[in-house]
Amino acid sequence: MDCIFCKIINKELNSEILYEDNKMIIIKDIYPKANIHYLAIPKKHISTHMDIDYNDQELMGYIHLVINKFTKEKGINSYKLVMNCGYEAGQRVFHIHFHILSGQKFGEV
Ligand code: 5GP
Ligand code: ZN
């Protein structure tokens, strides 16, 4: 499958992996849009937020718990969690991921 994040997960493409288990990875964003910019990515290829299925409930909850643990371990106590859904919303990689943005002050949305 021609998917950048699947390639990163399969180690066909290089990236700075900060966390990995059997369900997900957390990497540094290659073009950071904030002082701290990580991407939390499930290993399962799901194209967009709208494609998340009831079978993915446990996985989606799990990702949040790992982000929770990961940010705590990094000493991050304030962050913006973003998932773009669809091209108009700014999604460019069609394999779902949460942006973890921190290290600065953000606007209200
Ligand atoms: P989206 O626009 O789909 O919500 O977010 C995609 C993100 O992936 C962008 O912030 C972009 O900088 C990042 N990105 C794209 N290609 C790569 C890559 O090859 N490696 C890493 N680490 N990040 C990438
Ligand atoms: Zn993928």
mmCIF file with all atom_site columns, N, CA and C and ligand atoms in Angstrom, residues 1 3-6 9 45-46 94-95, ligand 2:
data_model
loop_
_atom_site.group_PDB
_atom_site.id
_atom_site.type_symbol
_atom_site.label_atom_id
_atom_site.label_alt_id
_atom_site.label_comp_id
_atom_site.label_asym_id
_atom_site.label_entity_id
_atom_site.label_seq_id
_atom_site.pdbx_PDB_ins_code
_atom_site.Cartn_x
_atom_site.Cartn_y
_atom_site.Cartn_z
_atom_site.occupancy
_atom_site.B_iso_or_equiv
_atom_site.pdbx_formal_charge
_atom_site.auth_seq_id
_atom_site.auth_comp_id
_atom_site.auth_asym_id
_atom_site.auth_atom_id
_atom_site.pdbx_PDB_model_num
ATOM   1  N  N  . MET A 1 1  ? 0.852  -1.209 0.000  1.00 0.00 ? 1  MET A N  1
ATOM   2  C  CA . MET A 1 1  ? 0.000  0.000  0.000  1.00 0.00 ? 1  MET A CA 1
ATOM   3  C  C  . MET A 1 1  ? 0.879  1.247  0.000  1.00 0.00 ? 1  MET A C  1
ATOM   4  N  N  . CYS A 1 3  ? 1.376  4.131  1.374  1.00 0.00 ? 3  CYS A N  1
ATOM   5  C  CA . CYS A 1 3  ? 1.025  4.995  2.503  1.00 0.00 ? 3  CYS A CA 1
ATOM   6  C  C  . CYS A 1 3  ? 2.295  5.290  3.302  1.00 0.00 ? 3  CYS A C  1
ATOM   7  N  N  . ILE A 1 4  ? 2.598  6.569  3.431  1.00 0.00 ? 4  ILE A N  1
ATOM   8  C  CA . ILE A 1 4  ? 3.832  6.977  4.126  1.00 0.00 ? 4  ILE A CA 1
ATOM   9  C  C  . ILE A 1 4  ? 3.891  6.396  5.539  1.00 0.00 ? 4  ILE A C  1
ATOM   10 N  N  . PHE A 1 5  ? 2.777  6.464  6.256  1.00 0.00 ? 5  PHE A N  1
ATOM   11 C  CA . PHE A 1 5  ? 2.814  6.013  7.654  1.00 0.00 ? 5  PHE A CA 1
ATOM   12 C  C  . PHE A 1 5  ? 2.912  4.495  7.760  1.00 0.00 ? 5  PHE A C  1
ATOM   13 N  N  . CYS A 1 6  ? 2.282  3.759  6.821  1.00 0.00 ? 6  CYS A N  1
ATOM   14 C  CA . CYS A 1 6  ? 2.482  2.303  6.812  1.00 0.00 ? 6  CYS A CA 1
ATOM   15 C  C  . CYS A 1 6  ? 3.948  1.983  6.550  1.00 0.00 ? 6  CYS A C  1
ATOM   16 N  N  . ILE A 1 9  ? 5.827  2.606  9.705  1.00 0.00 ? 9  ILE A N  1
ATOM   17 C  CA . ILE A 1 9  ? 5.517  1.519  10.654 1.00 0.00 ? 9  ILE A CA 1
ATOM   18 C  C  . ILE A 1 9  ? 6.271  0.245  10.279 1.00 0.00 ? 9  ILE A C  1
ATOM   19 N  N  . HIS A 1 45 ? -3.986 0.414  9.415  1.00 0.00 ? 45 HIS A N  1
ATOM   20 C  CA . HIS A 1 45 ? -4.263 1.469  8.439  1.00 0.00 ? 45 HIS A CA 1
ATOM   21 C  C  . HIS A 1 45 ? -5.757 1.787  8.431  1.00 0.00 ? 45 HIS A C  1
ATOM   22 N  N  . ILE A 1 46 ? -6.079 2.973  8.903  1.00 0.00 ? 46 ILE A N  1
ATOM   23 C  CA . ILE A 1 46 ? -7.443 3.512  8.822  1.00 0.00 ? 46 ILE A CA 1
ATOM   24 C  C  . ILE A 1 46 ? -7.277 4.856  8.124  1.00 0.00 ? 46 ILE A C  1
ATOM   25 N  N  . PHE A 1 94 ? -3.294 10.094 4.558  1.00 0.00 ? 94 PHE A N  1
ATOM   26 C  CA . PHE A 1 94 ? -4.572 9.411  4.784  1.00 0.00 ? 94 PHE A CA 1
ATOM   27 C  C  . PHE A 1 94 ? -4.378 8.077  5.491  1.00 0.00 ? 94 PHE A C  1
ATOM   28 N  N  . HIS A 1 95 ? -3.823 8.207  6.674  1.00 0.00 ? 95 HIS A N  1
ATOM   29 C  CA . HIS A 1 95 ? -3.680 7.120  7.661  1.00 0.00 ? 95 HIS A CA 1
ATOM   30 C  C  . HIS A 1 95 ? -3.818 7.866  8.986  1.00 0.00 ? 95 HIS A C  1
HETATM 31 ZN ZN . ZN  B 2 .  ? -1.214 3.444  6.219  1.00 0.00 ? 2  ZN  B ZN 1
#
